[in-house]
């Protein structure tokens, strides 16, 4: 997958591509990335990238000229363009799965009060928000989306890990324990030492349901309509 990130702060984004699992995906050629600095496409000696909004109001708006030139430099009109903004549709695991099928995605990172609407009208396919709160930086929001999407691409991480995790079937995860068996007087649940595979699976599913019910009852309602959840519950039936 090719990723192009259009930003005023490429350094914020760069570091992420050089770390850990993402660095490995880049090295293996699964991910190719390009950082496009909007400031490189300004036309005045002050390299101005923003101005006041027409009609008044607080904050600054990113100028259409440099942003449009930055987008043209990567032929964005013919690519899938995502603008990350608190005014977008909510980003979910389903949206991530949809984006993971794209060969190439352009991310526009806004700052300040956003970008000129004419840029959105001309170039943007998807306006996406990562949650009901306001970040100062579109860069962080883009990285959240990129991280969620690239790990769904074949070969990045194992399909077993993907199947087990929260949101693949709509339930939250079960608690995990590792060595030592006793930590500061706290023990691990006996069932995990039993070696009884089916009992462990049953315990884990019970834990997932209890946790989801406690903190995200909205998800549980959805999971009950989900085939993957029903199949698991059926296989592990307690009788
Ligand atoms: Cl996508 N951008 C910004 N700046 N803030 C946000 C967001 C995006 N999603 C939630 N808050």
Short mmCIF file of C-alpha atoms and ligand atoms in Angstrom, two decimals:
data_model
loop_
_atom_site.label_atom_id
_atom_site.label_comp_id
_atom_site.label_asym_id
_atom_site.label_seq_id
_atom_site.Cartn_x
_atom_site.Cartn_y
_atom_site.Cartn_z
CA UNK A 1 0.00 0.00 0.00
CA UNK A 2 1.23 3.48 -0.85
CA UNK A 3 0.60 6.25 1.67
CA UNK A 4 1.02 9.92 0.98
CA UNK A 5 0.73 12.28 3.91
CA UNK A 6 0.22 15.97 3.18
CA UNK A 7 1.16 17.99 6.23
CA UNK A 8 2.69 21.16 7.64
CA UNK A 9 4.70 19.05 10.11
CA UNK A 10 6.30 16.08 8.34
CA UNK A 11 8.68 15.51 11.26
CA UNK A 12 5.78 14.46 13.52
CA UNK A 13 4.80 11.78 11.01
CA UNK A 14 8.28 10.64 9.96
CA UNK A 15 9.23 9.15 13.32
CA UNK A 16 6.30 6.75 13.34
CA UNK A 17 7.35 5.20 10.01
CA UNK A 18 10.80 4.52 11.43
CA UNK A 19 9.63 2.55 14.47
CA UNK A 20 8.78 -1.04 15.27
CA UNK A 21 6.24 -2.98 13.21
CA UNK A 22 5.70 -0.12 10.75
CA UNK A 23 9.45 0.14 10.08
CA UNK A 24 9.43 -3.60 9.30
CA UNK A 25 6.47 -3.23 6.91
CA UNK A 26 8.31 -0.39 5.13
CA UNK A 27 11.51 -2.44 4.90
CA UNK A 28 9.61 -5.40 3.44
CA UNK A 29 7.97 -3.16 0.84
CA UNK A 30 4.42 -3.74 2.17
CA UNK A 31 4.17 0.00 2.89
CA UNK A 32 5.65 2.83 0.84
CA UNK A 33 5.23 6.31 2.22
CA UNK A 34 5.78 9.86 1.00
CA UNK A 35 5.61 12.97 3.16
CA UNK A 36 4.51 16.10 1.34
CA UNK A 37 5.24 19.39 3.11
CA UNK A 38 2.57 21.98 2.28
CA UNK A 39 5.09 24.73 3.05
CA UNK A 40 7.22 23.61 0.07
CA UNK A 41 4.37 24.72 -2.22
CA UNK A 42 3.96 28.30 -0.96
CA UNK A 43 4.64 31.14 -3.38
CA UNK A 44 5.64 34.07 -1.12
CA UNK A 45 8.90 34.73 0.68
CA UNK A 46 7.30 34.23 4.10
CA UNK A 47 6.04 30.77 3.06
CA UNK A 48 2.52 31.63 4.26
CA UNK A 49 0.24 28.61 4.66
CA UNK A 50 -2.81 30.06 6.41
CA UNK A 51 -5.03 33.14 6.64
CA UNK A 52 -8.12 34.48 8.41
CA UNK A 53 -11.54 33.02 7.56
CA UNK A 54 -13.85 35.00 5.26
CA UNK A 55 -16.89 36.10 7.25
CA UNK A 56 -14.86 36.50 10.42
CA UNK A 57 -14.37 34.17 13.34
CA UNK A 58 -11.51 32.83 15.36
CA UNK A 59 -8.57 30.79 14.10
CA UNK A 60 -6.79 30.40 10.81
CA UNK A 61 -7.63 28.41 7.70
CA UNK A 62 -5.08 26.62 5.50
CA UNK A 63 -4.77 28.43 2.16
CA UNK A 64 -6.10 26.60 -0.89
CA UNK A 65 -3.18 27.59 -3.18
CA UNK A 66 -0.25 25.82 -1.48
CA UNK A 67 -2.39 22.87 -0.36
CA UNK A 68 -3.81 22.44 -3.88
CA UNK A 69 -0.29 22.57 -5.41
CA UNK A 70 0.93 20.02 -2.82
CA UNK A 71 -1.97 17.74 -3.77
CA UNK A 72 -1.36 18.20 -7.51
CA UNK A 73 2.31 17.25 -7.02
CA UNK A 74 1.13 13.73 -6.08
CA UNK A 75 -1.76 13.60 -8.58
CA UNK A 76 -4.28 13.45 -5.72
CA UNK A 77 -7.26 14.02 -8.04
CA UNK A 78 -6.79 10.44 -9.24
CA UNK A 79 -6.24 8.91 -5.80
CA UNK A 80 -8.30 8.05 -2.73
CA UNK A 81 -8.04 11.14 -0.52
CA UNK A 82 -8.87 11.14 3.20
CA UNK A 83 -9.18 14.41 5.09
CA UNK A 84 -8.92 13.90 8.84
CA UNK A 85 -11.21 16.29 10.67
CA UNK A 86 -13.38 16.35 13.80
CA UNK A 87 -16.29 17.04 11.39
CA UNK A 88 -15.85 13.73 9.56
CA UNK A 89 -17.70 10.40 9.78
CA UNK A 90 -16.64 8.35 12.82
CA UNK A 91 -13.60 6.14 12.21
CA UNK A 92 -14.37 2.50 13.08
CA UNK A 93 -12.78 -0.92 12.54
CA UNK A 94 -15.18 -1.41 9.59
CA UNK A 95 -13.93 1.80 7.99
CA UNK A 96 -10.35 0.60 8.60
CA UNK A 97 -11.13 -2.69 6.83
CA UNK A 98 -12.57 -0.77 3.88
CA UNK A 99 -9.48 1.48 3.65
CA UNK A 100 -7.14 -1.54 3.94
CA UNK A 101 -8.35 -2.62 0.46
CA UNK A 102 -7.05 0.59 -1.19
CA UNK A 103 -3.77 0.43 -3.14
CA UNK A 104 -2.97 4.05 -2.38
CA UNK A 105 -4.32 6.60 0.11
CA UNK A 106 -3.58 10.31 0.46
CA UNK A 107 -4.05 11.82 3.92
CA UNK A 108 -4.55 15.56 4.34
CA UNK A 109 -3.64 16.72 7.84
CA UNK A 110 -5.38 19.93 8.81
CA UNK A 111 -4.32 22.36 11.50
CA UNK A 112 -5.91 25.41 13.03
CA UNK A 113 -9.59 25.77 12.06
CA UNK A 114 -9.21 23.50 9.05
CA UNK A 115 -8.70 23.80 5.31
CA UNK A 116 -10.51 25.87 2.67
CA UNK A 117 -13.77 24.11 1.72
CA UNK A 118 -12.90 24.30 -2.00
CA UNK A 119 -10.02 21.87 -1.41
CA UNK A 120 -12.44 19.43 0.24
CA UNK A 121 -14.94 19.81 -2.61
CA UNK A 122 -12.30 19.21 -5.28
CA UNK A 123 -10.03 16.53 -3.85
CA UNK A 124 -11.50 14.74 -0.84
CA UNK A 125 -13.27 11.35 -0.99
CA UNK A 126 -13.58 10.67 2.73
CA UNK A 127 -13.80 13.03 5.73
CA UNK A 128 -12.99 10.99 8.82
CA UNK A 129 -12.93 11.79 12.56
CA UNK A 130 -11.22 9.56 15.10
CA UNK A 131 -13.54 10.48 17.99
CA UNK A 132 -15.69 13.06 19.71
CA UNK A 133 -12.92 15.33 20.94
CA UNK A 134 -10.73 17.95 19.30
CA UNK A 135 -7.03 17.44 18.61
CA UNK A 136 -4.75 20.30 17.66
CA UNK A 137 -3.13 18.11 15.05
CA UNK A 138 -4.46 16.26 12.03
CA UNK A 139 -1.10 14.46 12.01
CA UNK A 140 -1.94 12.45 15.14
CA UNK A 141 -5.37 11.57 13.78
CA UNK A 142 -3.86 10.44 10.45
CA UNK A 143 -1.38 8.25 12.27
CA UNK A 144 -4.17 6.63 14.29
CA UNK A 145 -5.97 5.78 11.06
CA UNK A 146 -2.77 4.63 9.30
CA UNK A 147 -1.83 2.40 12.24
CA UNK A 148 -5.27 0.78 12.34
CA UNK A 149 -5.34 0.24 8.56
CA UNK A 150 -1.85 -1.06 7.75
CA UNK A 151 -1.93 -3.86 10.34
CA UNK A 152 -4.96 -5.30 8.50
CA UNK A 153 -2.91 -5.75 5.32
CA UNK A 154 -1.91 -9.38 4.61
CA UNK A 155 1.48 -10.25 6.01
CA UNK A 156 1.80 -7.42 8.54
CA UNK A 157 0.56 -9.39 11.57
CA UNK A 158 -0.84 -12.90 12.01
CA UNK A 159 -4.48 -13.60 11.17
CA UNK A 160 -4.85 -15.37 14.55
CA UNK A 161 -4.07 -12.13 16.40
CA UNK A 162 -6.55 -10.25 14.21
CA UNK A 163 -9.33 -12.82 14.81
CA UNK A 164 -8.90 -12.75 18.57
CA UNK A 165 -8.81 -9.03 19.15
CA UNK A 166 -11.47 -6.60 20.27
CA UNK A 167 -13.83 -5.45 17.53
CA UNK A 168 -13.23 -8.41 15.18
CA UNK A 169 -16.39 -9.92 16.68
CA UNK A 170 -17.55 -6.84 18.56
CA UNK A 171 -16.49 -7.92 22.08
CA UNK A 172 -13.70 -6.43 24.18
CA UNK A 173 -10.68 -8.56 25.07
CA UNK A 174 -10.21 -10.98 27.96
CA UNK A 175 -7.58 -10.20 30.63
CA UNK A 176 -4.03 -11.38 29.95
CA UNK A 177 -1.44 -12.68 32.43
CA UNK A 178 2.20 -13.58 32.05
CA UNK A 179 5.01 -14.68 34.41
CA UNK A 180 5.35 -14.70 37.37
CA UNK A 181 2.45 -16.80 38.67
CA UNK A 182 2.35 -14.66 41.83
CA UNK A 183 3.05 -10.91 41.57
CA UNK A 184 3.07 -8.86 44.81
CA UNK A 185 0.63 -11.24 46.44
CA UNK A 186 -1.71 -11.34 43.44
CA UNK A 187 -2.30 -14.68 41.72
CA UNK A 188 -3.55 -15.58 38.29
CA UNK A 189 -6.91 -17.34 37.77
CA UNK A 190 -6.57 -21.13 38.40
CA UNK A 191 -8.22 -22.02 35.11
CA UNK A 192 -5.24 -20.62 33.16
CA UNK A 193 -2.99 -23.19 34.85
CA UNK A 194 -5.43 -26.07 34.35
CA UNK A 195 -4.22 -26.97 30.85
CA UNK A 196 -7.89 -27.57 30.01
CA UNK A 197 -8.25 -25.83 26.64
CA UNK A 198 -12.04 -25.76 26.50
CA UNK A 199 -12.38 -24.42 30.06
CA UNK A 200 -9.85 -21.68 29.25
CA UNK A 201 -11.80 -20.71 26.13
CA UNK A 202 -15.04 -20.66 28.11
CA UNK A 203 -13.47 -18.54 30.84
CA UNK A 204 -12.09 -16.10 28.28
CA UNK A 205 -15.42 -15.70 26.50
CA UNK A 206 -17.18 -15.14 29.86
CA UNK A 207 -14.61 -12.49 30.75
CA UNK A 208 -15.06 -10.78 27.39
CA UNK A 209 -18.84 -10.68 27.77
CA UNK A 210 -18.63 -9.39 31.37
CA UNK A 211 -16.12 -6.67 30.42
CA UNK A 212 -18.14 -5.58 27.40
CA UNK A 213 -21.34 -5.50 29.46
CA UNK A 214 -19.62 -3.40 32.13
CA UNK A 215 -17.95 -0.77 29.96
CA UNK A 216 -19.53 -0.95 26.47
CA UNK A 217 -23.08 -2.34 26.64
CA UNK A 218 -23.70 -0.75 23.23
CA UNK A 219 -21.13 -3.14 21.70
CA UNK A 220 -22.68 -6.21 23.34
CA UNK A 221 -26.00 -5.52 21.73
CA UNK A 222 -24.33 -5.42 18.32
CA UNK A 223 -22.19 -8.52 19.00
CA UNK A 224 -25.29 -10.60 19.71
CA UNK A 225 -26.33 -10.03 16.11
CA UNK A 226 -22.88 -11.03 14.85
CA UNK A 227 -22.41 -14.55 13.37
CA UNK A 228 -18.81 -14.89 14.52
CA UNK A 229 -19.84 -14.26 18.14
CA UNK A 230 -22.82 -16.67 17.96
CA UNK A 231 -20.59 -19.39 16.45
CA UNK A 232 -17.99 -19.02 19.20
CA UNK A 233 -20.63 -19.10 21.94
CA UNK A 234 -22.19 -22.17 20.35
CA UNK A 235 -18.90 -24.08 20.07
CA UNK A 236 -18.16 -23.39 23.70
CA UNK A 237 -21.64 -24.25 24.94
CA UNK A 238 -21.40 -25.10 28.61
CA UNK A 239 -23.48 -28.31 28.42
CL1 LIG B 1 -9.44 13.58 12.46
N1 LIG B 1 -8.57 15.79 13.59
C1 LIG B 1 -8.51 16.63 14.60
N2 LIG B 1 -7.76 17.73 14.47
N3 LIG B 1 -9.15 16.45 15.75
C2 LIG B 1 -9.88 15.36 15.86
C3 LIG B 1 -9.99 14.42 14.85
C4 LIG B 1 -9.32 14.68 13.70
N4 LIG B 1 -10.79 13.43 15.25
C5 LIG B 1 -11.15 13.73 16.47
N5 LIG B 1 -10.61 14.90 16.85
#
